[in-house]
């Protein structure tokens, strides 16, 4: 991934209203040193983040991403971010984006232990080439997430609905999926229900009905999934949030992994069993997801 741009953000209180935040945004070398050794983002993964797709300089779904950043910060007892300040930082980064697809990452860390303020920064990089995933699809392996469907409601301290920097388990899951001959993983509960992929939402199609696992199961409410469902509803399709048994991954007419950067990647195999890819619908979904979306 080629890093093109980076800003350090000096966080201001969430209730401060200003027309110009430029004096709180410091341009830095994206390949140079930026963090103190004791920053808790590096020491403990103690922070939250968001990744936004950028298409031809247009940052996608800025409002929903910022809302989720604030939600994750609240779950982690981090100071509420000033969304106007973050939006100004995003606009500045997007102005530096080249033609084609890029990705902006927002990071809010607790900062140095016992320090006076959190640490915040933003990066802009070229997006990976996702053409093959969008056309040929991805093979997935289902992996037990290690808890039952009702655990998130009983144990909110697990932060299962927050987009935290603690992604070691997610990356380990992808490595395990590849060891099993797949491209990606889908987490399932110990009592047999679909959750999400390590970096994506899961969407299934049954006829003219599109379904995704309900977010109260401790999964991230995907910004791309929300946008896609609104689009599908406008086109007359039915959408639903449901408790999805693992067997539905094979039973569905089609299925996708959905994320802000990869967009809609059709699932072409589940635990070694081939699954038909609906190329026409996939192309239609990605055409919408590549259009400017606010």
PDB file of C-alpha atoms in Angstrom:
ATOM      1  CA  UNK A   1       0.000   0.000   0.000  1.00  0.00           C
ATOM      2  CA  UNK A   2       1.441   3.355  -1.055  1.00  0.00           C
ATOM      3  CA  UNK A   3       0.976   6.012   1.623  1.00  0.00           C
ATOM      4  CA  UNK A   4       0.378   9.421   0.055  1.00  0.00           C
ATOM      5  CA  UNK A   5      -0.646  11.788   2.846  1.00  0.00           C
ATOM      6  CA  UNK A   6      -0.862  12.019   6.635  1.00  0.00           C
ATOM      7  CA  UNK A   7      -2.155  14.538   9.169  1.00  0.00           C
ATOM      8  CA  UNK A   8      -1.802  14.679  12.928  1.00  0.00           C
ATOM      9  CA  UNK A   9      -4.962  16.048  14.508  1.00  0.00           C
ATOM     10  CA  UNK A  10      -4.852  18.038  17.734  1.00  0.00           C
ATOM     11  CA  UNK A  11      -8.271  17.043  19.143  1.00  0.00           C
ATOM     12  CA  UNK A  12     -10.569  19.831  20.300  1.00  0.00           C
ATOM     13  CA  UNK A  13     -13.660  19.406  22.463  1.00  0.00           C
ATOM     14  CA  UNK A  14     -16.704  18.044  20.685  1.00  0.00           C
ATOM     15  CA  UNK A  15     -18.830  21.131  21.409  1.00  0.00           C
ATOM     16  CA  UNK A  16     -16.419  23.667  19.907  1.00  0.00           C
ATOM     17  CA  UNK A  17     -17.797  25.296  16.765  1.00  0.00           C
ATOM     18  CA  UNK A  18     -15.354  26.890  14.340  1.00  0.00           C
ATOM     19  CA  UNK A  19     -15.242  27.750  10.665  1.00  0.00           C
ATOM     20  CA  UNK A  20     -11.565  26.820  10.351  1.00  0.00           C
ATOM     21  CA  UNK A  21      -9.694  23.962  12.013  1.00  0.00           C
ATOM     22  CA  UNK A  22      -6.536  24.250   9.922  1.00  0.00           C
ATOM     23  CA  UNK A  23      -4.384  25.264  12.907  1.00  0.00           C
ATOM     24  CA  UNK A  24      -5.264  21.902  14.555  1.00  0.00           C
ATOM     25  CA  UNK A  25      -4.162  19.815  11.555  1.00  0.00           C
ATOM     26  CA  UNK A  26      -0.438  19.225  11.072  1.00  0.00           C
ATOM     27  CA  UNK A  27       0.844  17.731   7.825  1.00  0.00           C
ATOM     28  CA  UNK A  28       3.502  15.050   8.415  1.00  0.00           C
ATOM     29  CA  UNK A  29       5.616  12.722   6.292  1.00  0.00           C
ATOM     30  CA  UNK A  30       3.478   9.563   5.850  1.00  0.00           C
ATOM     31  CA  UNK A  31       6.656   7.453   5.885  1.00  0.00           C
ATOM     32  CA  UNK A  32       8.253   9.236   8.835  1.00  0.00           C
ATOM     33  CA  UNK A  33       8.016   8.781  12.628  1.00  0.00           C
ATOM     34  CA  UNK A  34       4.849  10.153  14.190  1.00  0.00           C
ATOM     35  CA  UNK A  35       3.992   8.441  17.502  1.00  0.00           C
ATOM     36  CA  UNK A  36       5.597   8.519  20.909  1.00  0.00           C
ATOM     37  CA  UNK A  37       6.874   5.122  22.043  1.00  0.00           C
ATOM     38  CA  UNK A  38       4.367   5.016  24.891  1.00  0.00           C
ATOM     39  CA  UNK A  39       1.273   5.703  22.793  1.00  0.00           C
ATOM     40  CA  UNK A  40      -1.389   3.229  23.855  1.00  0.00           C
ATOM     41  CA  UNK A  41      -2.460   2.593  20.268  1.00  0.00           C
ATOM     42  CA  UNK A  42       0.858   0.782  19.801  1.00  0.00           C
ATOM     43  CA  UNK A  43       1.252  -0.498  23.356  1.00  0.00           C
ATOM     44  CA  UNK A  44      -2.236  -1.956  23.807  1.00  0.00           C
ATOM     45  CA  UNK A  45      -4.290  -1.358  20.679  1.00  0.00           C
ATOM     46  CA  UNK A  46      -6.286   1.052  22.832  1.00  0.00           C
ATOM     47  CA  UNK A  47      -8.126   3.199  20.340  1.00  0.00           C
ATOM     48  CA  UNK A  48     -10.676   3.211  17.538  1.00  0.00           C
ATOM     49  CA  UNK A  49     -10.539   3.752  13.785  1.00  0.00           C
ATOM     50  CA  UNK A  50     -12.495   4.065  10.564  1.00  0.00           C
ATOM     51  CA  UNK A  51     -11.565   3.378   6.940  1.00  0.00           C
ATOM     52  CA  UNK A  52     -13.296   5.376   4.212  1.00  0.00           C
ATOM     53  CA  UNK A  53     -13.234   4.578   0.535  1.00  0.00           C
ATOM     54  CA  UNK A  54     -12.330   7.468  -1.773  1.00  0.00           C
ATOM     55  CA  UNK A  55     -13.336   7.368  -5.439  1.00  0.00           C
ATOM     56  CA  UNK A  56     -11.830   9.980  -7.778  1.00  0.00           C
ATOM     57  CA  UNK A  57     -11.243  12.288  -4.827  1.00  0.00           C
ATOM     58  CA  UNK A  58     -14.722  11.841  -3.319  1.00  0.00           C
ATOM     59  CA  UNK A  59     -14.723  10.400   0.239  1.00  0.00           C
ATOM     60  CA  UNK A  60     -17.613   7.961   0.567  1.00  0.00           C
ATOM     61  CA  UNK A  61     -20.192   7.995   3.386  1.00  0.00           C
ATOM     62  CA  UNK A  62     -18.362  10.552   5.523  1.00  0.00           C
ATOM     63  CA  UNK A  63     -21.311  11.172   7.854  1.00  0.00           C
ATOM     64  CA  UNK A  64     -21.965   7.498   8.711  1.00  0.00           C
ATOM     65  CA  UNK A  65     -18.249   6.841   9.227  1.00  0.00           C
ATOM     66  CA  UNK A  66     -17.920   9.792  11.590  1.00  0.00           C
ATOM     67  CA  UNK A  67     -21.045   8.711  13.467  1.00  0.00           C
ATOM     68  CA  UNK A  68     -19.554   5.248  13.923  1.00  0.00           C
ATOM     69  CA  UNK A  69     -16.223   6.729  15.033  1.00  0.00           C
ATOM     70  CA  UNK A  70     -18.098   8.657  17.736  1.00  0.00           C
ATOM     71  CA  UNK A  71     -20.063   5.539  18.711  1.00  0.00           C
ATOM     72  CA  UNK A  72     -16.886   3.456  19.018  1.00  0.00           C
ATOM     73  CA  UNK A  73     -15.225   6.228  21.054  1.00  0.00           C
ATOM     74  CA  UNK A  74     -18.184   6.249  23.426  1.00  0.00           C
ATOM     75  CA  UNK A  75     -18.061   2.480  23.910  1.00  0.00           C
ATOM     76  CA  UNK A  76     -14.341   2.752  24.715  1.00  0.00           C
ATOM     77  CA  UNK A  77     -14.727   5.724  27.092  1.00  0.00           C
ATOM     78  CA  UNK A  78     -12.654   7.947  24.808  1.00  0.00           C
ATOM     79  CA  UNK A  79     -13.374  11.694  24.560  1.00  0.00           C
ATOM     80  CA  UNK A  80     -16.141  12.437  22.085  1.00  0.00           C
ATOM     81  CA  UNK A  81     -14.519  13.500  18.792  1.00  0.00           C
ATOM     82  CA  UNK A  82     -15.334  16.864  17.270  1.00  0.00           C
ATOM     83  CA  UNK A  83     -16.893  15.685  14.024  1.00  0.00           C
ATOM     84  CA  UNK A  84     -16.517  19.053  12.295  1.00  0.00           C
ATOM     85  CA  UNK A  85     -12.779  18.898  12.957  1.00  0.00           C
ATOM     86  CA  UNK A  86     -12.555  15.346  11.604  1.00  0.00           C
ATOM     87  CA  UNK A  87     -14.594  16.311   8.557  1.00  0.00           C
ATOM     88  CA  UNK A  88     -12.164  19.173   7.867  1.00  0.00           C
ATOM     89  CA  UNK A  89      -9.274  16.695   8.075  1.00  0.00           C
ATOM     90  CA  UNK A  90     -11.038  14.318   5.674  1.00  0.00           C
ATOM     91  CA  UNK A  91     -11.685  17.124   3.193  1.00  0.00           C
ATOM     92  CA  UNK A  92      -8.017  18.096   3.278  1.00  0.00           C
ATOM     93  CA  UNK A  93      -6.897  14.514   2.684  1.00  0.00           C
ATOM     94  CA  UNK A  94      -9.432  13.927  -0.091  1.00  0.00           C
ATOM     95  CA  UNK A  95      -8.075  16.987  -1.925  1.00  0.00           C
ATOM     96  CA  UNK A  96      -4.743  15.146  -2.155  1.00  0.00           C
ATOM     97  CA  UNK A  97      -6.280  11.925  -3.512  1.00  0.00           C
ATOM     98  CA  UNK A  98      -5.439  10.890  -7.075  1.00  0.00           C
ATOM     99  CA  UNK A  99      -7.902   9.606  -9.647  1.00  0.00           C
ATOM    100  CA  UNK A 100      -9.163   6.108  -8.984  1.00  0.00           C
ATOM    101  CA  UNK A 101      -9.665   4.432  -5.632  1.00  0.00           C
ATOM    102  CA  UNK A 102      -7.963   5.417  -2.368  1.00  0.00           C
ATOM    103  CA  UNK A 103      -8.569   4.858   1.308  1.00  0.00           C
ATOM    104  CA  UNK A 104      -8.600   7.339   4.185  1.00  0.00           C
ATOM    105  CA  UNK A 105      -8.027   5.927   7.663  1.00  0.00           C
ATOM    106  CA  UNK A 106      -9.048   7.814  10.806  1.00  0.00           C
ATOM    107  CA  UNK A 107      -7.349   6.815  14.087  1.00  0.00           C
ATOM    108  CA  UNK A 108      -8.254   7.996  17.577  1.00  0.00           C
ATOM    109  CA  UNK A 109      -5.947   6.627  20.309  1.00  0.00           C
ATOM    110  CA  UNK A 110      -6.117   7.042  24.068  1.00  0.00           C
ATOM    111  CA  UNK A 111      -2.663   8.584  23.738  1.00  0.00           C
ATOM    112  CA  UNK A 112       0.194   8.199  26.194  1.00  0.00           C
ATOM    113  CA  UNK A 113      -0.779   6.616  29.500  1.00  0.00           C
ATOM    114  CA  UNK A 114      -1.789   9.325  31.995  1.00  0.00           C
ATOM    115  CA  UNK A 115      -1.191  11.886  29.255  1.00  0.00           C
ATOM    116  CA  UNK A 116      -3.218  15.061  28.893  1.00  0.00           C
ATOM    117  CA  UNK A 117      -5.088  14.211  25.693  1.00  0.00           C
ATOM    118  CA  UNK A 118      -5.803  11.487  23.142  1.00  0.00           C
ATOM    119  CA  UNK A 119      -3.726  11.097  19.989  1.00  0.00           C
ATOM    120  CA  UNK A 120      -5.406  11.394  16.609  1.00  0.00           C
ATOM    121  CA  UNK A 121      -4.262  11.170  13.044  1.00  0.00           C
ATOM    122  CA  UNK A 122      -5.401  10.475   9.501  1.00  0.00           C
ATOM    123  CA  UNK A 123      -3.751   8.801   6.514  1.00  0.00           C
ATOM    124  CA  UNK A 124      -4.461   8.596   2.799  1.00  0.00           C
ATOM    125  CA  UNK A 125      -3.201   5.647   0.762  1.00  0.00           C
ATOM    126  CA  UNK A 126      -3.824   3.978  -2.564  1.00  0.00           C
ATOM    127  CA  UNK A 127      -6.516   1.316  -2.229  1.00  0.00           C
ATOM    128  CA  UNK A 128      -5.562  -2.306  -2.951  1.00  0.00           C
ATOM    129  CA  UNK A 129      -6.541  -3.680  -6.351  1.00  0.00           C
ATOM    130  CA  UNK A 130      -9.859  -5.400  -5.580  1.00  0.00           C
ATOM    131  CA  UNK A 131     -10.866  -6.164  -9.162  1.00  0.00           C
ATOM    132  CA  UNK A 132     -10.343  -9.922  -8.832  1.00  0.00           C
ATOM    133  CA  UNK A 133     -12.348 -10.172  -5.588  1.00  0.00           C
ATOM    134  CA  UNK A 134     -15.228  -8.239  -7.152  1.00  0.00           C
ATOM    135  CA  UNK A 135     -15.347 -10.387 -10.284  1.00  0.00           C
ATOM    136  CA  UNK A 136     -14.170 -13.895  -9.357  1.00  0.00           C
ATOM    137  CA  UNK A 137     -15.324 -13.733  -5.752  1.00  0.00           C
ATOM    138  CA  UNK A 138     -13.806 -14.885  -2.478  1.00  0.00           C
ATOM    139  CA  UNK A 139     -13.725 -18.321  -0.881  1.00  0.00           C
ATOM    140  CA  UNK A 140     -14.596 -18.155   2.803  1.00  0.00           C
ATOM    141  CA  UNK A 141     -13.983 -20.412   5.788  1.00  0.00           C
ATOM    142  CA  UNK A 142     -16.382 -20.226   8.732  1.00  0.00           C
ATOM    143  CA  UNK A 143     -14.563 -19.804  12.048  1.00  0.00           C
ATOM    144  CA  UNK A 144     -16.003 -20.030  15.563  1.00  0.00           C
ATOM    145  CA  UNK A 145     -15.800 -16.600  17.225  1.00  0.00           C
ATOM    146  CA  UNK A 146     -15.838 -18.328  20.612  1.00  0.00           C
ATOM    147  CA  UNK A 147     -19.054 -16.958  22.090  1.00  0.00           C
ATOM    148  CA  UNK A 148     -22.805 -17.556  21.856  1.00  0.00           C
ATOM    149  CA  UNK A 149     -25.259 -15.185  20.240  1.00  0.00           C
ATOM    150  CA  UNK A 150     -26.390 -13.658  23.553  1.00  0.00           C
ATOM    151  CA  UNK A 151     -22.918 -12.804  24.895  1.00  0.00           C
ATOM    152  CA  UNK A 152     -22.688  -9.195  23.580  1.00  0.00           C
ATOM    153  CA  UNK A 153     -25.756  -8.200  25.606  1.00  0.00           C
ATOM    154  CA  UNK A 154     -24.373  -9.871  28.733  1.00  0.00           C
ATOM    155  CA  UNK A 155     -20.774  -8.659  28.417  1.00  0.00           C
ATOM    156  CA  UNK A 156     -20.597  -5.123  26.936  1.00  0.00           C
ATOM    157  CA  UNK A 157     -17.016  -4.751  28.213  1.00  0.00           C
ATOM    158  CA  UNK A 158     -15.919  -7.031  25.364  1.00  0.00           C
ATOM    159  CA  UNK A 159     -16.488  -4.015  23.049  1.00  0.00           C
ATOM    160  CA  UNK A 160     -17.860  -6.298  20.367  1.00  0.00           C
ATOM    161  CA  UNK A 161     -19.720  -3.469  18.613  1.00  0.00           C
ATOM    162  CA  UNK A 162     -16.773  -1.053  18.576  1.00  0.00           C
ATOM    163  CA  UNK A 163     -14.280  -0.671  15.723  1.00  0.00           C
ATOM    164  CA  UNK A 164     -11.161  -0.836  17.864  1.00  0.00           C
ATOM    165  CA  UNK A 165      -7.492  -0.960  16.917  1.00  0.00           C
ATOM    166  CA  UNK A 166      -7.238  -4.409  18.532  1.00  0.00           C
ATOM    167  CA  UNK A 167      -7.361  -6.355  15.265  1.00  0.00           C
ATOM    168  CA  UNK A 168      -4.898  -9.137  16.062  1.00  0.00           C
ATOM    169  CA  UNK A 169      -7.712 -11.708  16.272  1.00  0.00           C
ATOM    170  CA  UNK A 170      -9.183 -10.514  12.977  1.00  0.00           C
ATOM    171  CA  UNK A 171      -5.843 -10.860  11.200  1.00  0.00           C
ATOM    172  CA  UNK A 172      -5.249 -14.272  12.779  1.00  0.00           C
ATOM    173  CA  UNK A 173      -8.636 -15.382  11.457  1.00  0.00           C
ATOM    174  CA  UNK A 174      -7.709 -14.391   7.904  1.00  0.00           C
ATOM    175  CA  UNK A 175      -4.410 -16.290   8.203  1.00  0.00           C
ATOM    176  CA  UNK A 176      -6.280 -19.364   9.459  1.00  0.00           C
ATOM    177  CA  UNK A 177      -8.752 -19.112   6.576  1.00  0.00           C
ATOM    178  CA  UNK A 178      -5.853 -19.083   4.121  1.00  0.00           C
ATOM    179  CA  UNK A 179      -4.345 -22.122   5.813  1.00  0.00           C
ATOM    180  CA  UNK A 180      -7.666 -23.832   5.069  1.00  0.00           C
ATOM    181  CA  UNK A 181      -7.455 -22.908   1.393  1.00  0.00           C
ATOM    182  CA  UNK A 182      -9.848 -19.951   1.568  1.00  0.00           C
ATOM    183  CA  UNK A 183      -9.373 -16.250   0.900  1.00  0.00           C
ATOM    184  CA  UNK A 184     -11.189 -14.848   3.917  1.00  0.00           C
ATOM    185  CA  UNK A 185     -13.079 -15.855   7.032  1.00  0.00           C
ATOM    186  CA  UNK A 186     -16.605 -15.417   8.332  1.00  0.00           C
ATOM    187  CA  UNK A 187     -17.017 -15.476  12.091  1.00  0.00           C
ATOM    188  CA  UNK A 188     -19.868 -17.571  13.481  1.00  0.00           C
ATOM    189  CA  UNK A 189     -21.147 -17.957  17.025  1.00  0.00           C
ATOM    190  CA  UNK A 190     -20.514 -21.092  19.035  1.00  0.00           C
ATOM    191  CA  UNK A 191     -24.252 -21.828  18.775  1.00  0.00           C
ATOM    192  CA  UNK A 192     -24.210 -21.678  14.978  1.00  0.00           C
ATOM    193  CA  UNK A 193     -25.118 -18.193  13.725  1.00  0.00           C
ATOM    194  CA  UNK A 194     -23.394 -15.927  11.214  1.00  0.00           C
ATOM    195  CA  UNK A 195     -21.707 -12.769  12.500  1.00  0.00           C
ATOM    196  CA  UNK A 196     -19.347 -10.939  10.120  1.00  0.00           C
ATOM    197  CA  UNK A 197     -16.032 -11.242   8.320  1.00  0.00           C
ATOM    198  CA  UNK A 198     -12.879  -9.868   9.988  1.00  0.00           C
ATOM    199  CA  UNK A 199     -13.067  -6.707   7.874  1.00  0.00           C
ATOM    200  CA  UNK A 200     -16.486  -6.890   6.208  1.00  0.00           C
ATOM    201  CA  UNK A 201     -20.218  -7.328   6.628  1.00  0.00           C
ATOM    202  CA  UNK A 202     -22.062 -10.370   5.267  1.00  0.00           C
ATOM    203  CA  UNK A 203     -25.072  -9.922   2.964  1.00  0.00           C
ATOM    204  CA  UNK A 204     -27.223 -12.776   1.617  1.00  0.00           C
ATOM    205  CA  UNK A 205     -29.821 -12.784  -1.155  1.00  0.00           C
ATOM    206  CA  UNK A 206     -32.904 -14.983  -1.164  1.00  0.00           C
ATOM    207  CA  UNK A 207     -34.819 -14.180  -4.350  1.00  0.00           C
ATOM    208  CA  UNK A 208     -35.618 -10.455  -4.172  1.00  0.00           C
ATOM    209  CA  UNK A 209     -34.847 -10.266  -0.457  1.00  0.00           C
ATOM    210  CA  UNK A 210     -31.482  -9.166   0.972  1.00  0.00           C
ATOM    211  CA  UNK A 211     -30.529 -10.138   4.534  1.00  0.00           C
ATOM    212  CA  UNK A 212     -27.657  -9.294   6.889  1.00  0.00           C
ATOM    213  CA  UNK A 213     -27.010 -10.480  10.468  1.00  0.00           C
ATOM    214  CA  UNK A 214     -28.625  -8.220  13.068  1.00  0.00           C
ATOM    215  CA  UNK A 215     -26.076  -5.829  14.639  1.00  0.00           C
ATOM    216  CA  UNK A 216     -27.249  -6.589  18.183  1.00  0.00           C
ATOM    217  CA  UNK A 217     -25.136  -9.749  17.951  1.00  0.00           C
ATOM    218  CA  UNK A 218     -22.057  -7.647  18.722  1.00  0.00           C
ATOM    219  CA  UNK A 219     -20.955  -6.938  15.176  1.00  0.00           C
ATOM    220  CA  UNK A 220     -20.100  -3.653  13.497  1.00  0.00           C
ATOM    221  CA  UNK A 221     -23.017  -2.007  11.751  1.00  0.00           C
ATOM    222  CA  UNK A 222     -21.441  -1.647   8.321  1.00  0.00           C
ATOM    223  CA  UNK A 223     -21.628   1.787   6.728  1.00  0.00           C
ATOM    224  CA  UNK A 224     -21.441   0.269   3.236  1.00  0.00           C
ATOM    225  CA  UNK A 225     -24.172  -2.226   4.114  1.00  0.00           C
ATOM    226  CA  UNK A 226     -26.418   0.578   5.373  1.00  0.00           C
ATOM    227  CA  UNK A 227     -25.892   2.541   2.162  1.00  0.00           C
ATOM    228  CA  UNK A 228     -26.506  -0.500  -0.016  1.00  0.00           C
ATOM    229  CA  UNK A 229     -29.706  -1.440   1.824  1.00  0.00           C
ATOM    230  CA  UNK A 230     -31.065   2.091   1.376  1.00  0.00           C
ATOM    231  CA  UNK A 231     -30.305   1.827  -2.352  1.00  0.00           C
ATOM    232  CA  UNK A 232     -31.934  -1.606  -2.628  1.00  0.00           C
ATOM    233  CA  UNK A 233     -35.047  -0.412  -0.798  1.00  0.00           C
ATOM    234  CA  UNK A 234     -35.358   2.514  -3.217  1.00  0.00           C
ATOM    235  CA  UNK A 235     -35.291  -0.017  -6.039  1.00  0.00           C
ATOM    236  CA  UNK A 236     -38.125  -2.008  -4.474  1.00  0.00           C
ATOM    237  CA  UNK A 237     -36.180  -4.864  -2.900  1.00  0.00           C
ATOM    238  CA  UNK A 238     -36.913  -6.097   0.608  1.00  0.00           C
ATOM    239  CA  UNK A 239     -34.098  -5.866   3.150  1.00  0.00           C
ATOM    240  CA  UNK A 240     -33.894  -7.358   6.634  1.00  0.00           C
ATOM    241  CA  UNK A 241     -31.720  -7.725   9.736  1.00  0.00           C
ATOM    242  CA  UNK A 242     -32.061 -11.236  11.062  1.00  0.00           C
ATOM    243  CA  UNK A 243     -30.501 -13.990  13.101  1.00  0.00           C
ATOM    244  CA  UNK A 244     -28.794 -15.938  10.312  1.00  0.00           C
ATOM    245  CA  UNK A 245     -27.947 -19.636  10.802  1.00  0.00           C
ATOM    246  CA  UNK A 246     -24.674 -20.830   9.300  1.00  0.00           C
ATOM    247  CA  UNK A 247     -26.576 -23.097   6.897  1.00  0.00           C
ATOM    248  CA  UNK A 248     -27.949 -19.986   5.148  1.00  0.00           C
ATOM    249  CA  UNK A 249     -24.485 -19.220   3.746  1.00  0.00           C
ATOM    250  CA  UNK A 250     -24.843 -22.256   1.483  1.00  0.00           C
ATOM    251  CA  UNK A 251     -28.612 -22.023   1.030  1.00  0.00           C
ATOM    252  CA  UNK A 252     -28.745 -18.386  -0.135  1.00  0.00           C
ATOM    253  CA  UNK A 253     -29.097 -17.650  -3.842  1.00  0.00           C
ATOM    254  CA  UNK A 254     -26.028 -15.406  -3.566  1.00  0.00           C
ATOM    255  CA  UNK A 255     -23.860 -13.901  -0.832  1.00  0.00           C
ATOM    256  CA  UNK A 256     -21.305 -11.126  -0.524  1.00  0.00           C
ATOM    257  CA  UNK A 257     -18.681  -9.711   1.794  1.00  0.00           C
ATOM    258  CA  UNK A 258     -19.233  -5.976   1.895  1.00  0.00           C
ATOM    259  CA  UNK A 259     -16.761  -3.300   3.022  1.00  0.00           C
ATOM    260  CA  UNK A 260     -15.855   0.323   2.391  1.00  0.00           C
ATOM    261  CA  UNK A 261     -12.748  -0.423   0.326  1.00  0.00           C
ATOM    262  CA  UNK A 262     -13.276  -3.874  -1.203  1.00  0.00           C
ATOM    263  CA  UNK A 263     -16.980  -3.060  -1.798  1.00  0.00           C
ATOM    264  CA  UNK A 264     -19.111  -6.074  -2.828  1.00  0.00           C
ATOM    265  CA  UNK A 265     -17.068  -9.270  -3.130  1.00  0.00           C
ATOM    266  CA  UNK A 266     -19.259 -12.284  -3.978  1.00  0.00           C
ATOM    267  CA  UNK A 267     -18.730 -15.435  -1.924  1.00  0.00           C
ATOM    268  CA  UNK A 268     -17.683 -18.191  -4.332  1.00  0.00           C
ATOM    269  CA  UNK A 269     -17.177 -21.036  -1.844  1.00  0.00           C
ATOM    270  CA  UNK A 270     -18.107 -21.828   1.764  1.00  0.00           C
ATOM    271  CA  UNK A 271     -15.821 -24.222   3.660  1.00  0.00           C
ATOM    272  CA  UNK A 272     -14.677 -25.798   0.409  1.00  0.00           C
ATOM    273  CA  UNK A 273     -18.150 -26.088  -1.144  1.00  0.00           C
ATOM    274  CA  UNK A 274     -18.488 -24.062  -4.357  1.00  0.00           C
ATOM    275  CA  UNK A 275     -21.184 -21.401  -4.471  1.00  0.00           C
ATOM    276  CA  UNK A 276     -22.575 -19.778  -7.604  1.00  0.00           C
ATOM    277  CA  UNK A 277     -21.607 -16.141  -8.152  1.00  0.00           C
ATOM    278  CA  UNK A 278     -24.306 -13.811  -9.430  1.00  0.00           C
ATOM    279  CA  UNK A 279     -22.126 -11.665 -11.666  1.00  0.00           C
ATOM    280  CA  UNK A 280     -24.946  -9.452 -12.942  1.00  0.00           C
ATOM    281  CA  UNK A 281     -26.149  -8.446  -9.474  1.00  0.00           C
ATOM    282  CA  UNK A 282     -22.568  -8.075  -8.225  1.00  0.00           C
ATOM    283  CA  UNK A 283     -21.708  -5.709 -11.071  1.00  0.00           C
ATOM    284  CA  UNK A 284     -24.846  -3.718 -10.333  1.00  0.00           C
ATOM    285  CA  UNK A 285     -24.039  -3.475  -6.621  1.00  0.00           C
ATOM    286  CA  UNK A 286     -20.475  -2.337  -7.278  1.00  0.00           C
ATOM    287  CA  UNK A 287     -21.577   0.221  -9.865  1.00  0.00           C
ATOM    288  CA  UNK A 288     -23.696   1.826  -7.147  1.00  0.00           C
ATOM    289  CA  UNK A 289     -20.964   1.538  -4.501  1.00  0.00           C
ATOM    290  CA  UNK A 290     -18.444   3.218  -6.824  1.00  0.00           C
ATOM    291  CA  UNK A 291     -20.772   6.168  -7.411  1.00  0.00           C
ATOM    292  CA  UNK A 292     -20.422   9.269  -5.187  1.00  0.00           C
ATOM    293  CA  UNK A 293     -22.170   8.558  -1.870  1.00  0.00           C
ATOM    294  CA  UNK A 294     -22.545  11.047   0.954  1.00  0.00           C
TER     295      UNK A 294
END
